[in-house]
């Protein structure tokens, strides 16, 4: 799996179970009618339960220069979920999910379905709002490291 290139996102949620977030590459579009994405989370992780209880999440696509933020939300430094949101600038979307200011793109989603597959849960989110940031070079993860993809000419 380390050879598969993945865009780097912070998945963020807030609601009755409190704030939570993690850095992820296991994010993809599912359908455009209705616009739906999926994220895959390990069932043993704390964020899985938080996401289920809150029922909403955002997908925040990171850009070059966001490597430190990606590390924080990947658990580097050992911050608990609420403390992770002291890094970066966050607002809340229509669903109540946290939205990262300066993200390349932000999707504000409401969970429509959860499916357990092996060790993970696949969360399907219907996109309720989209915010497009500046088209800065994208941050990706491959070969166990962050890389930057320059913008197309």
Backbone as a chain_set.jsonl record, in Angstrom:
{"seq": "XXXXXXXXXXXXXXXXXXXXXXXXXXXXXXXXXXXXXXXXXXXXXXXXXXXXXXXXXXXXXXXXXXXXXXXXXXXXXXXXXXXXXXXXXXXXXXXXXXXXXXXXXXXXXXXXXXXXXXXXXXXXXXXXXXXXXXXXXXXXXXXXXXXXXXXXX", "coords": {"N": [[0.815, -1.204, 0.0], [2.109, 1.164, 0.457], [3.083, 2.149, -1.906], [1.033, 3.291, -3.262], [-0.2, 6.314, -4.324], [-1.617, 8.92, -2.463], [-3.863, 11.613, -1.988], [-3.599, 13.991, 0.646], [-5.617, 14.437, 3.419], [-7.399, 16.118, 6.061], [-9.704, 14.714, 8.091], [-12.474, 15.836, 9.757], [-14.607, 16.285, 12.591], [-17.433, 17.283, 14.581], [-19.711, 17.585, 17.312], [-22.262, 15.969, 19.301], [-20.52, 14.08, 20.508], [-18.22, 15.463, 20.714], [-15.237, 17.19, 19.414], [-13.222, 15.795, 16.777], [-10.516, 14.493, 14.839], [-8.47, 13.409, 12.076], [-5.582, 12.664, 10.082], [-5.795, 11.537, 6.79], [-5.615, 9.344, 3.934], [-7.332, 7.623, 2.836], [-9.749, 8.288, 1.248], [-12.346, 8.95, -0.989], [-14.287, 9.786, -3.942], [-17.68, 8.77, -4.482], [-20.187, 8.939, -5.821], [-21.892, 11.278, -7.987], [-24.503, 12.026, -7.825], [-26.654, 11.537, -5.418], [-24.068, 13.937, -4.522], [-21.461, 12.21, -3.127], [-19.046, 11.016, -0.844], [-16.498, 8.773, 0.428], [-14.952, 7.7, 3.461], [-12.474, 5.79, 5.12], [-12.076, 4.261, 8.195], [-10.233, 2.848, 10.881], [-11.755, 0.476, 12.962], [-10.984, 0.196, 15.598], [-9.993, 2.597, 16.417], [-10.325, 5.695, 18.23], [-11.556, 7.812, 16.902], [-13.412, 6.644, 15.216], [-15.692, 5.957, 16.773], [-16.396, 8.535, 17.624], [-17.027, 9.803, 15.209], [-19.22, 8.247, 14.342], [-21.099, 8.885, 16.368], [-21.388, 11.67, 16.063], [-22.252, 12.042, 13.421], [-21.564, 13.644, 11.272], [-19.037, 14.958, 9.05], [-16.065, 16.6, 7.826], [-14.11, 16.893, 4.859], [-10.951, 17.912, 4.367], [-8.745, 19.061, 2.171], [-5.303, 18.981, 2.009], [-2.447, 21.165, 1.417], [0.773, 22.028, -0.07], [3.11, 22.801, 2.437], [1.51, 22.211, 4.556], [2.461, 20.075, 6.0], [3.243, 19.855, 8.74], [0.798, 20.254, 10.055], [-0.576, 18.039, 9.073], [0.904, 16.083, 10.376], [0.258, 16.598, 13.088], [-2.501, 15.902, 13.122], [-2.204, 13.292, 12.49], [-1.387, 12.23, 14.776], [1.158, 12.74, 15.707], [3.073, 13.933, 18.303], [1.178, 13.37, 20.133], [-1.275, 14.626, 20.821], [-4.589, 14.895, 22.129], [-7.811, 14.493, 20.578], [-9.478, 16.998, 20.783], [-7.465, 18.943, 21.302], [-5.987, 18.975, 18.982], [-7.199, 20.731, 17.279], [-6.246, 23.204, 17.939], [-4.307, 23.79, 16.238], [-3.883, 25.183, 13.063], [-6.473, 27.076, 11.377], [-9.829, 27.13, 12.096], [-13.255, 26.908, 11.154], [-16.826, 26.438, 11.401], [-18.989, 24.408, 9.489], [-22.155, 24.178, 7.686], [-23.179, 21.732, 8.554], [-22.11, 21.556, 11.034], [-19.648, 20.465, 11.216], [-16.091, 20.857, 11.585], [-14.232, 23.139, 9.548], [-11.356, 23.588, 7.649], [-9.607, 26.509, 7.247], [-8.002, 27.738, 4.377], [-7.609, 25.335, 3.15], [-7.193, 23.315, 0.205], [-9.505, 22.276, -0.909], [-12.692, 21.871, 0.595], [-15.046, 19.695, 1.902], [-18.218, 19.492, 3.206], [-19.94, 17.247, 5.026], [-22.698, 14.965, 5.596], [-23.237, 11.991, 7.315], [-24.419, 9.19, 5.631], [-24.427, 6.46, 5.611], [-22.892, 3.655, 7.235], [-20.538, 1.114, 6.927], [-19.191, -1.829, 8.06], [-16.151, -3.306, 7.266], [-14.018, -5.819, 7.411], [-11.3, -4.837, 9.348], [-12.013, -2.193, 9.362], [-14.267, 0.671, 9.158], [-16.378, 1.835, 6.659], [-17.343, 4.976, 5.962], [-19.942, 6.656, 4.512], [-20.511, 9.764, 3.113], [-22.8, 12.278, 2.413], [-22.358, 15.071, 0.477], [-22.898, 18.253, 1.595], [-22.069, 20.846, 1.337], [-19.57, 22.705, -0.431], [-16.357, 24.116, -0.377], [-13.982, 25.912, -2.106], [-10.586, 26.457, -1.981], [-7.601, 28.432, -2.538], [-5.836, 27.399, -5.432], [-3.375, 25.858, -4.659], [-0.211, 24.02, -4.752], [-0.711, 20.529, -4.359], [-0.681, 18.335, -1.492], [0.603, 15.131, -1.127], [0.828, 11.633, -0.167], [3.207, 9.133, -0.269], [5.261, 6.231, -0.554], [5.822, 6.214, 2.168], [6.112, 8.899, 2.915], [5.646, 12.502, 2.748], [4.888, 14.304, -0.208], [4.97, 16.836, -2.749], [2.736, 17.882, -5.214], [3.042, 19.727, -8.018], [1.08, 22.43, -9.403], [-0.801, 22.041, -12.446], [0.382, 23.221, -15.551]], "CA": [[0.0, 0.0, 0.0], [2.947, 2.363, 0.524], [3.366, 2.61, -3.27], [-0.156, 3.961, -3.797], [-0.189, 7.745, -4.04], [-2.896, 9.396, -1.949], [-3.993, 12.993, -1.528], [-3.631, 14.056, 2.106], [-6.787, 15.164, 3.92], [-7.782, 16.017, 7.465], [-11.119, 14.446, 8.305], [-12.801, 16.499, 11.017], [-16.0, 16.163, 13.017], [-17.81, 17.873, 15.867], [-21.109, 17.311, 17.624], [-22.521, 15.481, 20.66], [-19.371, 13.335, 21.049], [-17.075, 16.354, 20.756], [-14.444, 17.289, 18.197], [-12.255, 14.75, 16.461], [-9.955, 14.632, 13.507], [-7.318, 12.58, 11.742], [-5.027, 12.749, 8.739], [-6.17, 10.335, 6.051], [-5.568, 9.27, 2.475], [-8.395, 6.688, 2.436], [-10.893, 9.147, 0.952], [-12.6, 8.964, -2.434], [-15.656, 10.079, -4.355], [-18.499, 7.586, -4.737], [-21.181, 9.267, -6.843], [-22.166, 12.712, -8.054], [-25.938, 12.259, -7.653], [-26.205, 12.779, -4.793], [-22.623, 13.961, -4.33], [-21.145, 11.367, -1.971], [-17.666, 10.565, -0.688], [-16.329, 7.807, 1.507], [-13.71, 7.67, 4.229], [-12.302, 4.499, 5.792], [-11.442, 4.413, 9.504], [-10.064, 1.644, 11.678], [-12.814, 0.36, 13.97], [-10.433, 0.248, 16.953], [-9.592, 3.961, 16.729], [-11.304, 6.517, 18.953], [-12.299, 8.667, 15.974], [-14.52, 5.883, 14.647], [-16.861, 6.142, 17.65], [-16.761, 9.955, 17.611], [-17.673, 10.067, 13.918], [-20.551, 7.608, 14.371], [-21.989, 9.633, 17.262], [-21.635, 13.021, 15.556], [-23.037, 11.94, 12.191], [-21.1, 14.584, 10.249], [-17.587, 15.132, 8.947], [-15.57, 17.381, 6.699], [-12.889, 16.461, 4.185], [-10.155, 19.115, 4.157], [-7.615, 18.641, 1.354], [-4.135, 19.757, 2.4], [-1.58, 21.706, 0.372], [2.186, 22.172, 0.285], [3.261, 23.624, 3.626], [0.645, 21.684, 5.62], [3.019, 18.829, 6.52], [3.192, 19.847, 10.205], [-0.605, 20.055, 10.426], [-0.859, 16.627, 8.798], [1.514, 15.327, 11.462], [-0.548, 16.772, 14.306], [-3.732, 15.119, 13.018], [-1.811, 11.88, 12.408], [-1.06, 11.803, 16.135], [2.513, 13.125, 16.099], [2.987, 14.827, 19.451], [0.271, 12.753, 21.096], [-2.403, 15.461, 21.248], [-5.929, 14.318, 22.067], [-8.57, 15.077, 19.465], [-9.823, 18.424, 20.891], [-6.276, 19.793, 21.253], [-5.479, 19.049, 17.61], [-7.828, 21.866, 16.608], [-5.525, 24.441, 18.242], [-3.409, 23.955, 15.096], [-4.687, 25.561, 11.911], [-7.611, 27.958, 11.646], [-11.025, 26.33, 11.845], [-14.607, 27.437, 11.3], [-17.776, 25.32, 11.355], [-19.863, 24.428, 8.325], [-23.603, 24.044, 7.869], [-23.473, 20.505, 9.309], [-21.458, 21.642, 12.334], [-18.299, 19.904, 11.117], [-15.026, 21.854, 11.454], [-13.711, 23.363, 8.201], [-10.016, 24.17, 7.703], [-9.361, 27.654, 6.379], [-6.791, 27.584, 3.59], [-7.56, 24.026, 2.489], [-7.37, 23.357, -1.258], [-10.946, 22.054, -1.044], [-13.341, 21.404, 1.814], [-16.368, 19.105, 1.701], [-18.991, 19.421, 4.446], [-20.717, 16.031, 4.749], [-23.55, 14.292, 6.577], [-23.094, 10.546, 7.131], [-25.633, 8.522, 5.161], [-24.334, 5.021, 5.847], [-21.631, 3.12, 7.758], [-20.434, -0.31, 6.622], [-17.983, -2.444, 8.597], [-15.472, -4.204, 6.333], [-12.789, -6.242, 8.071], [-10.875, -4.043, 10.499], [-12.365, -0.796, 9.16], [-15.619, 1.109, 8.83], [-16.49, 2.754, 5.53], [-18.354, 5.998, 6.219], [-20.393, 7.349, 3.31], [-20.981, 11.096, 3.467], [-23.424, 13.099, 1.376], [-21.751, 16.4, 0.517], [-23.911, 19.299, 1.703], [-21.476, 22.121, 0.92], [-18.196, 22.638, -0.927], [-15.611, 25.374, -0.409], [-12.728, 25.765, -2.835], [-9.548, 27.408, -1.614], [-6.63, 28.749, -3.58], [-5.308, 26.192, -6.088], [-1.95, 25.714, -4.352], [0.267, 22.653, -4.978], [-1.346, 19.549, -3.471], [0.143, 17.469, -0.656], [0.273, 13.713, -1.265], [1.616, 10.723, 0.657], [3.62, 7.955, -1.026], [6.54, 5.685, -0.08], [5.925, 6.572, 3.583], [6.521, 10.287, 3.083], [4.875, 13.544, 2.07], [5.424, 14.854, -1.445], [4.155, 17.936, -3.269], [2.397, 17.81, -6.632], [2.856, 21.099, -8.501], [-0.112, 22.685, -10.217], [-0.653, 21.867, -13.895], [0.705, 24.479, -16.261]], "C": [[0.858, 1.268, 0.0], [3.265, 2.931, -0.858], [2.189, 3.361, -3.892], [-0.143, 5.419, -3.355], [-1.574, 8.171, -3.558], [-2.842, 10.861, -1.583], [-4.142, 12.971, -0.014], [-4.778, 14.967, 2.537], [-6.803, 15.109, 5.442], [-9.288, 15.818, 7.481], [-11.447, 15.005, 9.68], [-14.288, 16.367, 11.308], [-16.198, 16.917, 14.324], [-19.291, 17.61, 16.066], [-21.238, 16.783, 19.03], [-21.341, 14.753, 21.301], [-18.112, 14.191, 21.112], [-16.288, 16.344, 19.464], [-13.496, 16.111, 18.031], [-11.732, 14.963, 15.067], [-8.742, 13.761, 13.322], [-6.871, 12.867, 10.319], [-5.305, 11.443, 8.023], [-5.887, 10.479, 4.562], [-6.678, 8.366, 1.951], [-9.709, 7.442, 2.28], [-11.1, 9.095, -0.556], [-14.047, 9.352, -2.719], [-16.366, 8.769, -4.667], [-19.447, 7.846, -5.899], [-21.388, 10.776, -6.857], [-23.652, 13.038, -7.896], [-26.516, 11.227, -6.682], [-24.687, 12.759, -4.597], [-22.258, 13.259, -3.016], [-19.675, 10.984, -2.009], [-17.637, 9.471, 0.368], [-14.985, 8.015, 2.173], [-13.673, 6.341, 4.968], [-11.507, 4.703, 7.067], [-11.349, 3.071, 10.204], [-11.121, 1.619, 12.781], [-12.28, 0.476, 15.386], [-10.018, 1.655, 17.364], [-10.711, 4.75, 17.383], [-12.162, 7.356, 18.002], [-13.493, 7.948, 15.368], [-15.791, 6.111, 15.464], [-17.336, 7.59, 17.652], [-17.53, 10.284, 16.333], [-19.078, 9.473, 13.87], [-21.539, 8.435, 15.194], [-22.338, 11.009, 16.705], [-22.439, 13.035, 14.26], [-22.642, 12.885, 11.075], [-19.577, 14.558, 10.2], [-17.271, 16.068, 7.794], [-14.325, 16.707, 6.151], [-12.149, 17.74, 3.821], [-8.868, 18.719, 3.447], [-6.428, 19.568, 1.6], [-3.275, 20.143, 1.202], [-0.135, 21.718, 0.856], [2.307, 23.146, 1.453], [2.426, 23.145, 4.793], [1.194, 20.406, 6.253], [2.944, 18.755, 8.043], [1.764, 19.617, 10.696], [-1.017, 18.608, 10.19], [-0.287, 15.753, 9.904], [0.718, 15.408, 12.748], [-1.784, 15.881, 14.254], [-3.463, 13.634, 12.786], [-1.39, 11.351, 13.78], [0.353, 12.104, 16.572], [2.402, 14.16, 17.218], [1.983, 14.359, 20.481], [-0.886, 13.608, 21.58], [-3.712, 14.696, 21.136], [-6.72, 15.077, 21.001], [-8.921, 16.551, 19.656], [-8.615, 19.354, 20.755], [-5.708, 19.925, 19.841], [-6.01, 20.289, 16.894], [-7.253, 23.211, 17.036], [-4.492, 24.725, 17.153], [-4.26, 24.196, 13.853], [-5.803, 26.493, 12.343], [-8.871, 27.25, 11.184], [-12.285, 27.165, 12.011], [-15.527, 26.218, 11.32], [-18.711, 25.502, 10.164], [-21.32, 24.281, 8.694], [-23.962, 22.813, 8.687], [-22.965, 20.582, 10.741], [-20.057, 21.071, 12.329], [-17.271, 21.031, 10.998], [-14.502, 21.914, 10.019], [-12.379, 24.092, 8.317], [-9.896, 25.326, 6.722], [-8.038, 27.435, 5.653], [-6.637, 26.221, 2.939], [-7.756, 24.212, 0.984], [-8.841, 23.176, -1.609], [-11.462, 21.532, 0.286], [-14.732, 20.901, 1.451], [-17.03, 18.956, 3.059], [-20.04, 18.328, 4.257], [-21.56, 15.57, 5.931], [-23.493, 12.795, 6.279], [-24.434, 9.94, 6.733], [-25.623, 7.033, 5.477], [-22.951, 4.687, 6.392], [-21.631, 1.622, 7.499], [-19.116, -0.826, 7.189], [-17.442, -3.45, 7.593], [-14.135, -4.579, 6.975], [-12.508, -5.385, 9.286], [-11.354, -2.597, 10.444], [-13.869, -0.586, 9.0], [-15.52, 2.053, 7.64], [-17.65, 3.69, 5.846], [-18.68, 6.679, 4.895], [-20.964, 8.694, 3.745], [-21.561, 11.819, 2.273], [-22.899, 14.526, 1.549], [-22.857, 17.451, 0.522], [-23.388, 20.662, 1.275], [-20.027, 21.883, 0.512], [-17.599, 24.037, -0.846], [-14.286, 25.103, -1.109], [-11.771, 26.862, -2.413], [-8.673, 27.716, -2.809], [-6.038, 27.456, -4.131], [-3.793, 26.116, -5.902], [-1.522, 24.276, -4.607], [-0.255, 21.692, -3.907], [-0.308, 18.743, -2.699], [-0.334, 16.034, -0.838], [1.189, 12.902, -0.358], [1.912, 9.483, -0.169], [4.989, 7.516, -0.516], [6.863, 6.158, 1.336], [6.446, 7.994, 3.826], [5.624, 11.241, 2.316], [5.631, 14.021, 0.839], [4.463, 15.958, -1.901], [3.967, 17.735, -4.767], [2.177, 19.244, -7.117], [1.575, 21.221, -9.318], [0.203, 22.443, -11.688], [-0.401, 23.225, -14.529], [-0.457, 24.908, -17.118]], "O": [[0.39, 2.33, -0.411], [3.677, 4.086, -0.964], [2.34, 3.996, -4.936], [-0.081, 5.718, -2.163], [-2.583, 7.823, -4.171], [-1.893, 11.312, -0.942], [-4.736, 12.05, 0.546], [-4.895, 16.106, 2.085], [-6.283, 14.168, 6.042], [-10.047, 16.635, 6.959], [-10.775, 14.684, 10.659], [-15.117, 16.34, 10.398], [-15.25, 17.156, 15.072], [-20.035, 17.434, 15.101], [-20.412, 17.106, 19.884], [-21.178, 14.806, 22.52], [-17.054, 13.71, 21.516], [-16.605, 15.604, 18.533], [-13.034, 15.515, 19.004], [-12.408, 15.538, 14.214], [-8.06, 13.412, 14.285], [-7.667, 13.258, 9.465], [-5.082, 10.365, 8.574], [-5.915, 11.577, 4.007], [-6.94, 8.344, 0.749], [-10.647, 7.266, 3.057], [-10.138, 9.187, -1.319], [-14.913, 9.257, -1.85], [-15.739, 7.787, -5.063], [-19.503, 7.066, -6.85], [-21.102, 11.465, -5.878], [-24.019, 14.211, -7.841], [-26.842, 10.121, -7.112], [-24.086, 11.688, -4.515], [-22.693, 13.666, -1.938], [-19.128, 10.667, -3.066], [-18.604, 9.263, 1.101], [-14.016, 8.443, 1.547], [-14.708, 5.826, 5.391], [-10.403, 5.247, 7.041], [-12.268, 2.255, 10.131], [-11.35, 2.626, 13.453], [-13.034, 0.819, 16.297], [-9.721, 1.891, 18.535], [-11.891, 4.51, 17.129], [-13.344, 7.585, 18.259], [-14.491, 8.588, 15.038], [-16.844, 6.421, 14.907], [-18.539, 7.85, 17.678], [-18.558, 10.96, 16.374], [-20.017, 10.123, 13.41], [-22.673, 8.659, 14.773], [-23.47, 11.467, 16.86], [-23.226, 13.954, 14.032], [-23.305, 12.931, 10.039], [-18.914, 14.189, 11.169], [-18.096, 16.296, 6.909], [-13.586, 16.041, 6.877], [-12.657, 18.559, 3.055], [-7.99, 18.106, 4.054], [-6.528, 20.783, 1.425], [-3.357, 19.542, 0.131], [0.149, 21.457, 2.025], [1.672, 24.2, 1.452], [2.607, 23.619, 5.915], [0.468, 19.718, 6.971], [2.615, 17.701, 8.588], [1.548, 18.868, 11.648], [-1.723, 18.018, 11.008], [-0.924, 14.788, 10.325], [0.522, 14.4, 13.426], [-2.088, 15.183, 15.221], [-4.376, 12.812, 12.873], [-1.074, 10.17, 13.927], [0.732, 11.764, 17.693], [1.698, 15.159, 17.07], [1.937, 14.893, 21.589], [-1.432, 13.344, 22.65], [-3.928, 13.946, 20.184], [-6.333, 16.168, 20.582], [-8.674, 17.326, 18.732], [-8.722, 20.428, 20.164], [-5.016, 20.899, 19.544], [-5.349, 20.832, 16.009], [-7.705, 24.252, 16.561], [-3.871, 25.788, 17.151], [-5.243, 23.492, 13.621], [-6.047, 26.676, 13.536], [-8.975, 26.824, 10.033], [-12.371, 28.018, 12.894], [-15.051, 25.084, 11.262], [-19.163, 26.61, 9.875], [-21.677, 24.261, 9.872], [-24.939, 22.833, 9.436], [-23.346, 19.762, 11.577], [-19.343, 21.174, 13.326], [-17.551, 22.054, 10.374], [-14.346, 20.887, 9.358], [-12.285, 25.106, 9.01], [-10.061, 25.147, 5.515], [-7.062, 26.991, 6.259], [-5.647, 25.971, 2.251], [-8.411, 25.16, 0.55], [-9.359, 23.847, -2.502], [-10.751, 20.837, 1.012], [-15.499, 21.591, 0.78], [-16.456, 18.355, 3.966], [-20.932, 18.465, 3.419], [-21.197, 15.753, 7.092], [-23.678, 12.376, 5.136], [-25.448, 10.144, 7.401], [-26.679, 6.412, 5.598], [-21.964, 5.343, 6.059], [-22.603, 0.934, 7.811], [-18.047, -0.321, 6.843], [-18.163, -4.332, 7.127], [-13.231, -3.748, 7.068], [-13.366, -5.22, 10.153], [-11.125, -1.843, 11.39], [-14.629, -1.521, 8.745], [-14.684, 2.956, 7.617], [-18.794, 3.255, 5.98], [-17.792, 7.216, 4.233], [-21.804, 8.754, 4.642], [-20.904, 11.96, 1.242], [-22.987, 15.107, 2.631], [-23.651, 17.536, -0.414], [-24.166, 21.536, 0.893], [-19.352, 20.993, 1.03], [-18.248, 25.021, -1.199], [-13.559, 24.178, -0.747], [-12.098, 28.047, -2.477], [-8.961, 27.316, -3.937], [-5.769, 26.523, -3.374], [-3.028, 26.285, -6.851], [-2.373, 23.389, -4.674], [-0.241, 22.0, -2.715], [0.797, 18.5, -3.184], [-1.526, 15.749, -0.72], [2.189, 13.406, 0.152], [1.002, 8.851, -0.706], [5.788, 8.351, -0.091], [8.011, 6.461, 1.661], [7.132, 8.255, 4.814], [4.939, 10.856, 1.369], [6.857, 14.126, 0.847], [3.303, 16.002, -1.491], [4.921, 17.454, -5.493], [1.236, 19.907, -6.681], [1.061, 20.237, -9.851], [1.342, 22.619, -12.122], [-0.921, 24.245, -14.077], [-0.382, 25.937, -17.79]]}, "num_chains": 1, "name": "protein.A"}
